[in-house]
CSV table of C-alpha atoms in Angstrom, one decimal:
chain,number,residue,atom,x,y,z
G,1,UNK,CA,14.1,-35.0,5.5
G,2,UNK,CA,15.8,-34.5,8.8
G,3,UNK,CA,13.0,-35.7,11.0
G,4,UNK,CA,13.1,-34.2,14.5
G,5,UNK,CA,16.1,-32.0,15.4
G,6,UNK,CA,17.0,-30.5,18.7
G,7,UNK,CA,19.2,-27.6,19.7
G,8,UNK,CA,21.5,-27.5,21.6
G,9,UNK,CA,22.9,-31.1,22.1
G,10,UNK,CA,24.6,-30.2,25.4
G,11,UNK,CA,24.4,-27.4,27.9
G,12,UNK,CA,25.7,-26.6,31.3
G,13,UNK,CA,23.8,-24.0,33.3
G,14,UNK,CA,24.2,-22.5,36.7
G,15,UNK,CA,21.3,-22.5,39.2
G,16,UNK,CA,19.0,-19.6,38.4
G,17,UNK,CA,20.0,-19.2,34.8
G,18,UNK,CA,17.5,-19.4,32.0
G,19,UNK,CA,17.6,-21.1,28.7
G,20,UNK,CA,15.4,-22.3,25.7
G,21,UNK,CA,15.6,-25.7,24.0
G,22,UNK,CA,14.4,-25.7,20.4
G,23,UNK,CA,12.8,-28.6,18.7
G,24,UNK,CA,12.0,-28.6,15.0
G,25,UNK,CA,10.3,-31.2,12.8
G,26,UNK,CA,9.9,-31.3,9.0
G,27,UNK,CA,7.2,-34.0,8.8
G,28,UNK,CA,4.2,-31.6,9.1
G,29,UNK,CA,3.2,-33.3,12.3
G,30,UNK,CA,0.3,-31.9,14.4
G,31,UNK,CA,1.5,-33.2,17.7
G,32,UNK,CA,4.7,-32.3,19.5
G,33,UNK,CA,6.0,-33.3,22.9
G,34,UNK,CA,8.7,-32.6,25.4
G,35,UNK,CA,9.9,-35.4,27.7
G,36,UNK,CA,12.7,-35.7,30.2
G,37,UNK,CA,14.5,-39.0,30.8
G,38,UNK,CA,16.1,-39.7,34.2
G,39,UNK,CA,17.7,-43.0,35.4
G,40,UNK,CA,15.0,-45.2,37.0
G,41,UNK,CA,12.2,-42.8,36.0
G,42,UNK,CA,11.9,-43.5,32.3
G,43,UNK,CA,10.4,-40.9,29.9
G,44,UNK,CA,8.1,-38.4,31.6
G,45,UNK,CA,6.0,-36.0,29.7
G,46,UNK,CA,6.6,-32.3,30.5
G,47,UNK,CA,4.3,-30.5,28.0
G,48,UNK,CA,2.8,-31.2,24.7
G,49,UNK,CA,1.0,-29.5,21.9
G,50,UNK,CA,-1.8,-30.7,19.7
G,51,UNK,CA,-1.3,-27.9,17.1
G,52,UNK,CA,0.1,-24.5,16.3
G,53,UNK,CA,-0.7,-22.1,19.0
G,54,UNK,CA,-1.8,-24.7,21.6
G,55,UNK,CA,0.0,-26.2,24.6
G,56,UNK,CA,-0.9,-28.4,27.5
G,57,UNK,CA,0.7,-29.7,30.6
G,58,UNK,CA,2.0,-33.2,31.0
G,59,UNK,CA,3.1,-35.2,34.0
G,60,UNK,CA,5.9,-33.0,35.2
G,61,UNK,CA,5.3,-29.4,34.0
G,62,UNK,CA,6.5,-27.4,37.0
G,63,UNK,CA,9.5,-25.1,36.3
G,64,UNK,CA,9.0,-25.3,32.5
G,65,UNK,CA,7.2,-23.3,29.9
G,66,UNK,CA,6.6,-24.0,26.2
G,67,UNK,CA,5.4,-22.3,23.1
G,68,UNK,CA,4.3,-23.4,19.6
G,69,UNK,CA,4.2,-20.3,17.5
G,70,UNK,CA,4.9,-22.3,14.3
G,71,UNK,CA,3.7,-25.8,13.5
G,72,UNK,CA,7.2,-27.1,12.9
G,73,UNK,CA,8.8,-25.7,16.1
G,74,UNK,CA,8.2,-26.4,19.8
G,75,UNK,CA,10.3,-24.5,22.4
G,76,UNK,CA,10.9,-25.6,25.9
G,77,UNK,CA,12.0,-22.8,28.4
G,78,UNK,CA,13.5,-23.0,31.8
G,79,UNK,CA,13.1,-19.6,33.5
G,80,UNK,CA,15.2,-20.3,36.6
G,81,UNK,CA,17.2,-23.5,36.3
G,82,UNK,CA,17.5,-25.8,39.3
G,83,UNK,CA,19.8,-28.9,39.9
G,84,UNK,CA,16.7,-31.0,39.8
G,85,UNK,CA,16.3,-30.2,36.2
G,86,UNK,CA,19.5,-31.9,35.2
G,87,UNK,CA,18.3,-34.5,32.7
G,88,UNK,CA,18.2,-35.5,29.2
G,89,UNK,CA,15.4,-33.8,27.3
G,90,UNK,CA,13.8,-35.4,24.3
G,91,UNK,CA,11.4,-33.8,21.8
G,92,UNK,CA,9.0,-35.9,19.8
G,93,UNK,CA,6.4,-35.5,17.2
G,94,UNK,CA,3.5,-37.5,15.8
G,95,UNK,CA,0.8,-37.1,13.3
G,96,UNK,CA,-3.0,-37.0,13.9
G,97,UNK,CA,-4.2,-40.4,12.8
G,98,UNK,CA,-7.9,-41.2,12.8
G,99,UNK,CA,-7.0,-44.9,12.5
G,100,UNK,CA,-5.5,-45.3,15.9
G,101,UNK,CA,-3.3,-48.3,15.2
G,102,UNK,CA,-1.0,-46.4,13.1
G,103,UNK,CA,0.0,-43.7,15.5
G,104,UNK,CA,3.7,-43.4,16.2
G,105,UNK,CA,6.1,-41.0,17.7
G,106,UNK,CA,9.4,-39.8,16.3
G,107,UNK,CA,12.0,-38.6,18.7
G,108,UNK,CA,14.8,-36.2,18.4
G,109,UNK,CA,18.4,-37.1,19.5
G,110,UNK,CA,18.1,-35.4,22.9
G,111,UNK,CA,19.6,-32.5,24.8
G,112,UNK,CA,21.8,-33.2,27.8
G,113,UNK,CA,21.4,-30.5,30.4
G,114,UNK,CA,23.4,-30.2,33.5
G,115,UNK,CA,22.4,-27.6,36.1
G,116,UNK,CA,25.2,-26.8,38.7
D,1,UNK,CA,0.7,-47.1,40.5
D,2,UNK,CA,2.5,-46.3,37.2
D,3,UNK,CA,0.6,-47.0,34.1
D,4,UNK,CA,3.4,-49.2,32.7
D,5,UNK,CA,6.0,-51.1,34.8
D,6,UNK,CA,9.1,-52.6,33.5
D,7,UNK,CA,12.0,-54.5,35.0
D,8,UNK,CA,15.1,-52.3,34.4
D,9,UNK,CA,17.6,-55.2,34.3
D,10,UNK,CA,20.3,-55.0,33.2
D,11,UNK,CA,20.1,-58.1,31.1
D,12,UNK,CA,23.2,-59.7,29.6
D,13,UNK,CA,23.0,-62.7,27.2
D,14,UNK,CA,25.3,-64.5,24.8
D,15,UNK,CA,25.0,-63.9,21.1
D,16,UNK,CA,22.3,-66.2,19.5
D,17,UNK,CA,20.2,-66.4,22.7
D,18,UNK,CA,16.5,-65.8,22.8
D,19,UNK,CA,15.7,-62.7,24.8
D,20,UNK,CA,12.5,-62.0,26.6
D,21,UNK,CA,11.6,-58.5,27.7
D,22,UNK,CA,8.5,-57.9,29.7
D,23,UNK,CA,6.2,-55.2,31.0
D,24,UNK,CA,2.9,-55.0,32.9
D,25,UNK,CA,0.3,-52.3,32.6
D,26,UNK,CA,-2.4,-51.1,34.9
D,27,UNK,CA,-5.4,-50.1,32.9
D,28,UNK,CA,-7.4,-52.7,31.0
D,29,UNK,CA,-8.6,-50.0,28.7
D,30,UNK,CA,-5.2,-49.7,27.1
D,31,UNK,CA,-5.3,-51.2,23.6
D,32,UNK,CA,-2.2,-49.9,21.8
D,33,UNK,CA,1.2,-51.1,22.8
D,34,UNK,CA,4.6,-50.2,21.5
D,35,UNK,CA,8.2,-51.2,21.9
D,36,UNK,CA,10.9,-48.7,21.4
D,37,UNK,CA,14.7,-49.3,21.1
D,38,UNK,CA,17.1,-46.7,22.4
D,39,UNK,CA,20.8,-46.9,21.7
D,40,UNK,CA,23.2,-45.2,24.1
D,41,UNK,CA,23.0,-41.4,23.8
D,42,UNK,CA,20.3,-41.6,21.2
D,43,UNK,CA,16.6,-40.9,21.1
D,44,UNK,CA,14.1,-43.8,21.2
D,45,UNK,CA,13.0,-45.3,17.9
D,46,UNK,CA,9.8,-47.3,17.4
D,47,UNK,CA,10.6,-51.0,16.9
D,48,UNK,CA,7.1,-52.6,16.9
D,49,UNK,CA,3.6,-51.9,17.8
D,50,UNK,CA,0.5,-54.1,18.4
D,51,UNK,CA,-3.1,-53.3,18.7
D,52,UNK,CA,-5.3,-55.1,21.3
D,53,UNK,CA,-4.0,-58.6,22.0
D,54,UNK,CA,-2.1,-61.4,20.3
D,55,UNK,CA,1.2,-61.7,18.6
D,56,UNK,CA,3.0,-59.7,16.0
D,57,UNK,CA,6.2,-60.8,14.3
D,58,UNK,CA,8.8,-58.8,12.4
D,59,UNK,CA,11.9,-60.7,11.5
D,60,UNK,CA,13.7,-61.7,14.7
D,61,UNK,CA,11.3,-59.7,16.9
D,62,UNK,CA,7.9,-60.8,18.2
D,63,UNK,CA,5.6,-58.6,20.3
D,64,UNK,CA,3.0,-60.3,22.4
D,65,UNK,CA,0.1,-58.9,24.5
D,66,UNK,CA,-1.8,-60.9,27.1
D,67,UNK,CA,-4.7,-58.7,28.0
D,68,UNK,CA,-6.0,-61.2,30.6
D,69,UNK,CA,-2.9,-60.7,32.8
D,70,UNK,CA,-2.1,-57.1,31.5
D,71,UNK,CA,1.3,-58.3,30.3
D,72,UNK,CA,3.3,-57.4,27.2
D,73,UNK,CA,6.4,-59.1,26.0
D,74,UNK,CA,9.1,-58.6,23.3
D,75,UNK,CA,11.0,-61.7,22.2
D,76,UNK,CA,14.2,-61.4,20.3
D,77,UNK,CA,15.4,-64.5,18.5
D,78,UNK,CA,19.1,-65.1,17.5
D,79,UNK,CA,20.1,-62.1,19.4
D,80,UNK,CA,23.0,-60.1,17.9
D,81,UNK,CA,25.5,-57.6,19.5
D,82,UNK,CA,23.8,-54.9,17.5
D,83,UNK,CA,20.6,-55.6,19.6
D,84,UNK,CA,22.4,-54.2,22.6
D,85,UNK,CA,20.3,-51.2,23.7
D,86,UNK,CA,17.6,-50.1,26.1
D,87,UNK,CA,14.1,-51.3,25.2
D,88,UNK,CA,11.1,-49.3,26.4
D,89,UNK,CA,7.6,-50.5,26.4
D,90,UNK,CA,4.8,-48.0,26.0
D,91,UNK,CA,1.1,-47.7,25.7
D,92,UNK,CA,-1.3,-45.0,24.5
D,93,UNK,CA,-3.8,-43.2,26.7
D,94,UNK,CA,-7.3,-44.4,26.1
D,95,UNK,CA,-9.4,-42.1,24.0
D,96,UNK,CA,-6.5,-41.0,21.8
D,97,UNK,CA,-5.1,-37.6,22.3
D,98,UNK,CA,-1.8,-39.0,21.2
D,99,UNK,CA,-0.4,-39.2,24.8
D,100,UNK,CA,1.8,-42.1,25.6
D,101,UNK,CA,3.0,-43.8,28.8
D,102,UNK,CA,6.5,-45.3,28.9
D,103,UNK,CA,8.1,-48.0,31.0
D,104,UNK,CA,11.5,-47.2,32.5
D,105,UNK,CA,13.3,-49.4,30.0
D,106,UNK,CA,15.3,-52.6,30.2
D,107,UNK,CA,19.0,-52.4,29.4
D,108,UNK,CA,20.1,-55.3,27.2
D,109,UNK,CA,23.7,-56.4,26.3
D,110,UNK,CA,24.4,-59.1,23.8
D,111,UNK,CA,27.9,-60.5,24.3
D,112,UNK,CA,29.7,-61.8,21.1
């Protein structure tokens, strides 16, 4: 049971280049999320998914696209990278709990992205 | 106004000290509160959660919610160097939907 894994761990891009970050979870969770973490800004939600084939915008979605073709995978795409997208990106997943007090999120190890 | 506000620190304490980490939140409808611990260059991991108000204790850690003042706290007793990390408070969007709001995190260093 690997939990939440992210690929790649590090990446350096030039302005205008594109890339895709891959997140995979083996816990059969319905919900998946992409966050970015910047100094002084905390974790900010980019996009999220409540199930296979569904996606929704979070707090800072501009410049990013996502897809959830399979329940276990959630992809984050940057079509034309900008220096402002330099950040640490975290994927997370959680299960759908009817008893609200037991909801938790499990995070991946992060992807450090630098855009020059 | 952000949903959750947190003093970023940094906070430095000697080993064995009692640590108090605090957050405030904006919406009285929030009922579910969490504390995450994040070691350097790692993803956050859930440390504790509480529902509604009151205290919850787990070993050396106590989470406290004061709904009247919209204040949440994490206390660490007998702090250890291994507690050195960034601590993030979080709450869940009312109505479920599994969306979470995070504080910016407080960096803690416990000096041996």
